Amino acid sequence: MAGFTLAEAIIVIVILGIISAAIAVFIKGPIDAYFDVSRRAGLTDVADTALRRIARDLQRALPNSVRVAGACNGTTPCYLEYVPVVAGGRYRADRDQFGAGDPLDFTDNSDTSFDLIGPAIALPAATPLWLVVYNLGIPGASAYSGDSIGTDVRRPYAGATGSVSAINFTSSVVLPFESPARRFHIVSNPVSYVCLPSPTGGTLVRHDGYGFPVNQPQPPAGTTSILAADVTACSFTYSTLEVARSAGLISLSLEISSDGETVSLFNQIHVSNVP
């Protein structure tokens, strides 16, 4: 039986090597492109999820509670803070024609309760809650200030949780301003987003569970959770709209880089500033 000679075997090996090298040249590009697309998709998903989380949170921000600080320049972080609204409604301002009902009295410092106008609201039991009436976001009418001065708009909630149709709160002084729309909000403690970009990969972190500082905390305390890593650039800006002071515009940008790939996303959120 005839067989292969050593020379023939070597020739076959050489030919197979040439063919393999040629095939590798053609398939390397698509394979590299696949991994590049996968990395970009992963980075985009991280950045998009982070911005969507921030946008979803800001949709329930207390009117006039959004504030930003910091430069986000690689050595100094930037801060975005807001007060989350848990529930809200309209308070009773007067008794009915039969003299019944519990209105909110802005002249009596012993009045610490009122009835809701409209359906009952649902309040959670697991977090400190606060009553806020007519937050203007300015000194003397800011939810970030306590009630020790006697002119601020936030009071500790002291009523039941679950479904409630009346609000009870604690206070030693009257609330300073009536709401033209008889509107009130029940809020929880503030939340901050802190971004520290770095050429080698920074972080975007969410802070909650801290108190109400008069000045924006840098950095805030409380519980932290990382929303995004490998952050190389970011920015937070906030402005009220010139056409309608009753609304604000928050602009968010986030850049994430990894393994030579970079994605940049930009998002804008409108928030209501009608207190």
PDB file of C-alpha atoms in Angstrom, residues 27-236:
ATOM      1  CA  ILE A  27     -12.062  36.861  10.061  1.00  0.00           C
ATOM      2  CA  LYS A  28      -9.954  38.935  12.490  1.00  0.00           C
ATOM      3  CA  GLY A  29     -11.655  42.168  11.517  1.00  0.00           C
ATOM      4  CA  PRO A  30     -15.239  40.941  12.057  1.00  0.00           C
ATOM      5  CA  ILE A  31     -14.287  39.259  15.342  1.00  0.00           C
ATOM      6  CA  ASP A  32     -12.574  42.406  16.619  1.00  0.00           C
ATOM      7  CA  ALA A  33     -15.580  44.458  15.502  1.00  0.00           C
ATOM      8  CA  TYR A  34     -17.908  42.112  17.384  1.00  0.00           C
ATOM      9  CA  PHE A  35     -15.998  42.549  20.628  1.00  0.00           C
ATOM     10  CA  ASP A  36     -15.782  46.324  20.087  1.00  0.00           C
ATOM     11  CA  VAL A  37     -19.544  46.537  19.564  1.00  0.00           C
ATOM     12  CA  SER A  38     -20.115  44.373  22.658  1.00  0.00           C
ATOM     13  CA  ARG A  39     -17.933  46.658  24.784  1.00  0.00           C
ATOM     14  CA  ARG A  40     -19.660  49.776  23.477  1.00  0.00           C
ATOM     15  CA  ALA A  41     -23.081  48.220  24.091  1.00  0.00           C
ATOM     16  CA  GLY A  42     -22.089  47.362  27.660  1.00  0.00           C
ATOM     17  CA  LEU A  43     -20.796  50.860  28.363  1.00  0.00           C
ATOM     18  CA  THR A  44     -23.886  52.415  26.789  1.00  0.00           C
ATOM     19  CA  ASP A  45     -26.132  50.235  28.920  1.00  0.00           C
ATOM     20  CA  VAL A  46     -24.323  51.289  32.121  1.00  0.00           C
ATOM     21  CA  ALA A  47     -24.466  55.002  31.244  1.00  0.00           C
ATOM     22  CA  ASP A  48     -28.081  54.858  30.048  1.00  0.00           C
ATOM     23  CA  THR A  49     -29.230  52.973  33.152  1.00  0.00           C
ATOM     24  CA  ALA A  50     -27.527  55.513  35.431  1.00  0.00           C
ATOM     25  CA  LEU A  51     -29.044  58.527  33.672  1.00  0.00           C
ATOM     26  CA  ARG A  52     -32.475  56.910  33.562  1.00  0.00           C
ATOM     27  CA  ARG A  53     -32.265  56.233  37.292  1.00  0.00           C
ATOM     28  CA  ILE A  54     -31.439  59.875  37.991  1.00  0.00           C
ATOM     29  CA  ALA A  55     -34.182  61.097  35.644  1.00  0.00           C
ATOM     30  CA  ARG A  56     -36.756  58.806  37.254  1.00  0.00           C
ATOM     31  CA  ASP A  57     -35.810  60.073  40.720  1.00  0.00           C
ATOM     32  CA  LEU A  58     -35.940  63.709  39.676  1.00  0.00           C
ATOM     33  CA  GLN A  59     -39.486  63.344  38.348  1.00  0.00           C
ATOM     34  CA  ARG A  60     -40.626  63.176  41.990  1.00  0.00           C
ATOM     35  CA  ALA A  61     -38.466  66.029  43.279  1.00  0.00           C
ATOM     36  CA  LEU A  62     -40.082  68.535  45.621  1.00  0.00           C
ATOM     37  CA  PRO A  63     -40.648  71.809  43.714  1.00  0.00           C
ATOM     38  CA  ASN A  64     -37.674  74.173  44.121  1.00  0.00           C
ATOM     39  CA  SER A  65     -35.569  71.548  45.919  1.00  0.00           C
ATOM     40  CA  VAL A  66     -33.088  70.709  43.127  1.00  0.00           C
ATOM     41  CA  ARG A  67     -29.619  72.207  43.614  1.00  0.00           C
ATOM     42  CA  VAL A  68     -26.199  71.530  42.100  1.00  0.00           C
ATOM     43  CA  ALA A  69     -22.618  72.324  43.109  1.00  0.00           C
ATOM     44  CA  GLY A  70     -19.052  71.432  42.171  1.00  0.00           C
ATOM     45  CA  ALA A  71     -16.931  71.554  39.045  1.00  0.00           C
ATOM     46  CA  CYS A  72     -16.619  67.920  37.867  1.00  0.00           C
ATOM     47  CA  ASN A  73     -13.119  68.721  36.596  1.00  0.00           C
ATOM     48  CA  GLY A  74     -11.284  65.505  37.487  1.00  0.00           C
ATOM     49  CA  THR A  75     -10.153  66.662  40.919  1.00  0.00           C
ATOM     50  CA  THR A  76     -13.368  68.218  42.261  1.00  0.00           C
ATOM     51  CA  PRO A  77     -16.648  66.251  42.186  1.00  0.00           C
ATOM     52  CA  CYS A  78     -20.021  67.706  41.253  1.00  0.00           C
ATOM     53  CA  TYR A  79     -23.195  67.288  43.265  1.00  0.00           C
ATOM     54  CA  LEU A  80     -26.872  67.042  42.346  1.00  0.00           C
ATOM     55  CA  GLU A  81     -29.314  67.076  45.276  1.00  0.00           C
ATOM     56  CA  TYR A  82     -33.096  67.002  45.589  1.00  0.00           C
ATOM     57  CA  VAL A  83     -35.840  66.216  48.112  1.00  0.00           C
ATOM     58  CA  PRO A  84     -38.038  63.264  47.057  1.00  0.00           C
ATOM     59  CA  VAL A  85     -41.822  63.608  47.310  1.00  0.00           C
ATOM     60  CA  VAL A  86     -43.597  60.608  48.818  1.00  0.00           C
ATOM     61  CA  ALA A  87     -47.172  61.898  48.461  1.00  0.00           C
ATOM     62  CA  GLY A  88     -49.088  65.120  48.223  1.00  0.00           C
ATOM     63  CA  GLY A  89     -52.479  66.714  47.964  1.00  0.00           C
ATOM     64  CA  ARG A  90     -54.525  69.737  48.999  1.00  0.00           C
ATOM     65  CA  TYR A  91     -55.248  70.786  52.552  1.00  0.00           C
ATOM     66  CA  ARG A  92     -58.552  72.019  53.945  1.00  0.00           C
ATOM     67  CA  ALA A  93     -58.403  75.801  54.332  1.00  0.00           C
ATOM     68  CA  ASP A  94     -61.852  76.423  55.892  1.00  0.00           C
ATOM     69  CA  ARG A  95     -64.573  74.555  57.730  1.00  0.00           C
ATOM     70  CA  ASP A  96     -67.653  73.526  55.777  1.00  0.00           C
ATOM     71  CA  GLN A  97     -71.062  75.220  55.991  1.00  0.00           C
ATOM     72  CA  PHE A  98     -71.888  73.182  59.079  1.00  0.00           C
ATOM     73  CA  GLY A  99     -68.720  74.191  60.891  1.00  0.00           C
ATOM     74  CA  ALA A 100     -67.189  70.739  60.471  1.00  0.00           C
ATOM     75  CA  GLY A 101     -63.740  69.785  59.237  1.00  0.00           C
ATOM     76  CA  ASP A 102     -60.184  70.430  60.368  1.00  0.00           C
ATOM     77  CA  PRO A 103     -58.545  73.247  58.370  1.00  0.00           C
ATOM     78  CA  LEU A 104     -54.858  74.160  58.440  1.00  0.00           C
ATOM     79  CA  ASP A 105     -54.487  77.369  60.443  1.00  0.00           C
ATOM     80  CA  PHE A 106     -51.480  79.544  59.560  1.00  0.00           C
ATOM     81  CA  THR A 107     -52.063  81.877  62.521  1.00  0.00           C
ATOM     82  CA  ASP A 108     -52.257  79.369  65.402  1.00  0.00           C
ATOM     83  CA  ASN A 109     -48.992  77.705  66.474  1.00  0.00           C
ATOM     84  CA  SER A 110     -50.960  75.033  68.347  1.00  0.00           C
ATOM     85  CA  ASP A 111     -52.584  73.781  65.144  1.00  0.00           C
ATOM     86  CA  THR A 112     -50.734  70.618  64.083  1.00  0.00           C
ATOM     87  CA  SER A 113     -53.306  68.789  61.962  1.00  0.00           C
ATOM     88  CA  PHE A 114     -55.574  69.232  58.972  1.00  0.00           C
ATOM     89  CA  ASP A 115     -57.923  67.270  56.701  1.00  0.00           C
ATOM     90  CA  LEU A 116     -57.176  66.425  53.093  1.00  0.00           C
ATOM     91  CA  ILE A 117     -59.380  67.671  50.295  1.00  0.00           C
ATOM     92  CA  GLY A 118     -59.850  64.773  47.916  1.00  0.00           C
ATOM     93  CA  PRO A 119     -58.948  61.087  48.155  1.00  0.00           C
ATOM     94  CA  ALA A 120     -56.751  59.570  50.840  1.00  0.00           C
ATOM     95  CA  ILE A 121     -53.009  59.293  50.226  1.00  0.00           C
ATOM     96  CA  ALA A 122     -50.690  56.338  50.913  1.00  0.00           C
ATOM     97  CA  LEU A 123     -47.671  56.925  53.160  1.00  0.00           C
ATOM     98  CA  PRO A 124     -44.816  54.442  53.741  1.00  0.00           C
ATOM     99  CA  ALA A 125     -43.753  53.418  57.233  1.00  0.00           C
ATOM    100  CA  ALA A 126     -40.042  52.725  56.706  1.00  0.00           C
ATOM    101  CA  THR A 127     -38.639  56.235  56.354  1.00  0.00           C
ATOM    102  CA  PRO A 128     -38.748  59.589  58.216  1.00  0.00           C
ATOM    103  CA  LEU A 129     -41.461  61.759  56.696  1.00  0.00           C
ATOM    104  CA  TRP A 130     -41.910  65.527  56.636  1.00  0.00           C
ATOM    105  CA  LEU A 131     -44.722  67.916  55.824  1.00  0.00           C
ATOM    106  CA  VAL A 132     -43.803  70.742  53.435  1.00  0.00           C
ATOM    107  CA  VAL A 133     -46.093  73.633  52.493  1.00  0.00           C
ATOM    108  CA  TYR A 134     -45.145  76.168  49.810  1.00  0.00           C
ATOM    109  CA  ASN A 135     -41.445  75.481  49.352  1.00  0.00           C
ATOM    110  CA  LEU A 136     -39.932  78.391  47.416  1.00  0.00           C
ATOM    111  CA  GLY A 137     -36.327  77.275  47.778  1.00  0.00           C
ATOM    112  CA  ILE A 138     -35.214  80.600  49.260  1.00  0.00           C
ATOM    113  CA  PRO A 139     -34.103  81.577  52.797  1.00  0.00           C
ATOM    114  CA  GLY A 140     -37.134  81.580  55.034  1.00  0.00           C
ATOM    115  CA  ALA A 141     -39.059  79.284  52.682  1.00  0.00           C
ATOM    116  CA  SER A 142     -36.747  76.335  52.111  1.00  0.00           C
ATOM    117  CA  ALA A 143     -37.286  72.679  52.952  1.00  0.00           C
ATOM    118  CA  TYR A 144     -33.565  72.345  53.596  1.00  0.00           C
ATOM    119  CA  SER A 145     -33.895  74.545  56.706  1.00  0.00           C
ATOM    120  CA  GLY A 146     -35.377  73.269  59.936  1.00  0.00           C
ATOM    121  CA  ASP A 147     -38.258  74.898  61.814  1.00  0.00           C
ATOM    122  CA  SER A 148     -36.074  76.294  64.608  1.00  0.00           C
ATOM    123  CA  ILE A 149     -36.079  79.779  63.070  1.00  0.00           C
ATOM    124  CA  GLY A 150     -39.846  79.780  62.855  1.00  0.00           C
ATOM    125  CA  THR A 151     -40.011  80.841  59.215  1.00  0.00           C
ATOM    126  CA  ASP A 152     -39.313  77.624  57.352  1.00  0.00           C
ATOM    127  CA  VAL A 153     -41.682  75.384  55.470  1.00  0.00           C
ATOM    128  CA  ARG A 154     -40.838  71.844  56.691  1.00  0.00           C
ATOM    129  CA  ARG A 155     -42.306  70.098  59.743  1.00  0.00           C
ATOM    130  CA  PRO A 156     -41.896  66.511  61.053  1.00  0.00           C
ATOM    131  CA  TYR A 157     -44.821  64.289  60.078  1.00  0.00           C
ATOM    132  CA  ALA A 158     -46.379  62.697  63.174  1.00  0.00           C
ATOM    133  CA  GLY A 159     -49.433  60.901  61.865  1.00  0.00           C
ATOM    134  CA  ALA A 160     -50.340  57.391  60.795  1.00  0.00           C
ATOM    135  CA  THR A 161     -48.888  55.592  57.801  1.00  0.00           C
ATOM    136  CA  GLY A 162     -50.688  53.606  55.131  1.00  0.00           C
ATOM    137  CA  SER A 163     -53.847  55.176  53.752  1.00  0.00           C
ATOM    138  CA  VAL A 164     -54.562  58.502  55.489  1.00  0.00           C
ATOM    139  CA  SER A 165     -57.133  61.264  55.009  1.00  0.00           C
ATOM    140  CA  ALA A 166     -55.749  63.627  57.661  1.00  0.00           C
ATOM    141  CA  ILE A 167     -52.254  64.958  58.310  1.00  0.00           C
ATOM    142  CA  ASN A 168     -50.696  65.338  61.757  1.00  0.00           C
ATOM    143  CA  PHE A 169     -47.356  67.024  62.329  1.00  0.00           C
ATOM    144  CA  THR A 170     -45.262  68.500  65.129  1.00  0.00           C
ATOM    145  CA  SER A 171     -44.382  72.181  65.372  1.00  0.00           C
ATOM    146  CA  SER A 172     -43.932  74.973  67.880  1.00  0.00           C
ATOM    147  CA  VAL A 173     -44.411  77.752  65.342  1.00  0.00           C
ATOM    148  CA  VAL A 174     -46.851  78.440  62.543  1.00  0.00           C
ATOM    149  CA  LEU A 175     -46.074  77.601  58.936  1.00  0.00           C
ATOM    150  CA  PRO A 176     -44.948  80.833  57.279  1.00  0.00           C
ATOM    151  CA  PHE A 177     -46.822  80.849  53.955  1.00  0.00           C
ATOM    152  CA  GLU A 178     -50.150  79.621  52.668  1.00  0.00           C
ATOM    153  CA  SER A 179     -50.081  77.866  49.314  1.00  0.00           C
ATOM    154  CA  PRO A 180     -52.224  79.714  46.727  1.00  0.00           C
ATOM    155  CA  ALA A 181     -53.409  76.319  45.473  1.00  0.00           C
ATOM    156  CA  ARG A 182     -53.777  74.897  49.021  1.00  0.00           C
ATOM    157  CA  ARG A 183     -51.110  72.359  48.115  1.00  0.00           C
ATOM    158  CA  PHE A 184     -48.913  70.320  50.482  1.00  0.00           C
ATOM    159  CA  HIS A 185     -46.225  67.664  50.028  1.00  0.00           C
ATOM    160  CA  ILE A 186     -45.038  64.779  52.185  1.00  0.00           C
ATOM    161  CA  VAL A 187     -41.330  64.216  51.603  1.00  0.00           C
ATOM    162  CA  SER A 188     -38.526  61.966  52.799  1.00  0.00           C
ATOM    163  CA  ASN A 189     -34.878  62.844  53.454  1.00  0.00           C
ATOM    164  CA  PRO A 190     -32.758  64.343  50.637  1.00  0.00           C
ATOM    165  CA  VAL A 191     -30.893  62.356  47.984  1.00  0.00           C
ATOM    166  CA  SER A 192     -27.612  63.347  46.323  1.00  0.00           C
ATOM    167  CA  TYR A 193     -25.796  62.147  43.223  1.00  0.00           C
ATOM    168  CA  VAL A 194     -22.042  62.694  43.343  1.00  0.00           C
ATOM    169  CA  CYS A 195     -19.850  62.329  40.258  1.00  0.00           C
ATOM    170  CA  LEU A 196     -16.037  62.371  40.375  1.00  0.00           C
ATOM    171  CA  PRO A 197     -14.613  61.800  36.896  1.00  0.00           C
ATOM    172  CA  SER A 198     -11.036  60.668  36.360  1.00  0.00           C
ATOM    173  CA  PRO A 199      -8.906  59.828  33.282  1.00  0.00           C
ATOM    174  CA  THR A 200      -8.256  56.451  34.925  1.00  0.00           C
ATOM    175  CA  GLY A 201     -11.935  55.889  35.745  1.00  0.00           C
ATOM    176  CA  GLY A 202     -14.070  57.747  38.270  1.00  0.00           C
ATOM    177  CA  THR A 203     -17.448  56.972  39.838  1.00  0.00           C
ATOM    178  CA  LEU A 204     -21.062  58.128  39.934  1.00  0.00           C
ATOM    179  CA  VAL A 205     -22.491  57.491  43.412  1.00  0.00           C
ATOM    180  CA  ARG A 206     -25.976  57.876  44.931  1.00  0.00           C
ATOM    181  CA  HIS A 207     -26.252  59.054  48.579  1.00  0.00           C
ATOM    182  CA  ASP A 208     -29.392  58.845  50.720  1.00  0.00           C
ATOM    183  CA  GLY A 209     -30.406  58.456  54.343  1.00  0.00           C
ATOM    184  CA  TYR A 210     -28.910  61.721  55.639  1.00  0.00           C
ATOM    185  CA  GLY A 211     -30.543  64.809  57.115  1.00  0.00           C
ATOM    186  CA  PHE A 212     -31.495  68.250  55.795  1.00  0.00           C
ATOM    187  CA  PRO A 213     -28.387  70.465  55.584  1.00  0.00           C
ATOM    188  CA  VAL A 214     -28.906  74.176  55.040  1.00  0.00           C
ATOM    189  CA  ASN A 215     -25.932  74.218  52.664  1.00  0.00           C
ATOM    190  CA  GLN A 216     -25.425  71.505  50.087  1.00  0.00           C
ATOM    191  CA  PRO A 217     -23.188  68.804  51.660  1.00  0.00           C
ATOM    192  CA  GLN A 218     -19.866  68.089  49.980  1.00  0.00           C
ATOM    193  CA  PRO A 219     -19.717  65.165  50.198  1.00  0.00           C
ATOM    194  CA  PRO A 220     -23.033  64.100  51.731  1.00  0.00           C
ATOM    195  CA  ALA A 221     -23.235  61.418  54.397  1.00  0.00           C
ATOM    196  CA  GLY A 222     -25.673  58.527  54.532  1.00  0.00           C
ATOM    197  CA  THR A 223     -25.865  55.287  52.574  1.00  0.00           C
ATOM    198  CA  THR A 224     -23.980  55.099  49.278  1.00  0.00           C
ATOM    199  CA  SER A 225     -24.466  52.985  46.173  1.00  0.00           C
ATOM    200  CA  ILE A 226     -22.347  53.103  43.007  1.00  0.00           C
ATOM    201  CA  LEU A 227     -24.345  53.661  39.821  1.00  0.00           C
ATOM    202  CA  ALA A 228     -21.435  53.712  37.375  1.00  0.00           C
ATOM    203  CA  ALA A 229     -17.685  53.159  37.369  1.00  0.00           C
ATOM    204  CA  ASP A 230     -15.007  54.043  34.767  1.00  0.00           C
ATOM    205  CA  VAL A 231     -16.454  57.586  34.564  1.00  0.00           C
ATOM    206  CA  THR A 232     -14.083  59.871  32.641  1.00  0.00           C
ATOM    207  CA  ALA A 233     -16.348  62.946  32.327  1.00  0.00           C
ATOM    208  CA  CYS A 234     -19.695  64.150  33.704  1.00  0.00           C
ATOM    209  CA  SER A 235     -21.638  67.304  34.473  1.00  0.00           C
ATOM    210  CA  PHE A 236     -24.807  68.458  36.251  1.00  0.00           C
TER     211      PHE A 236
END
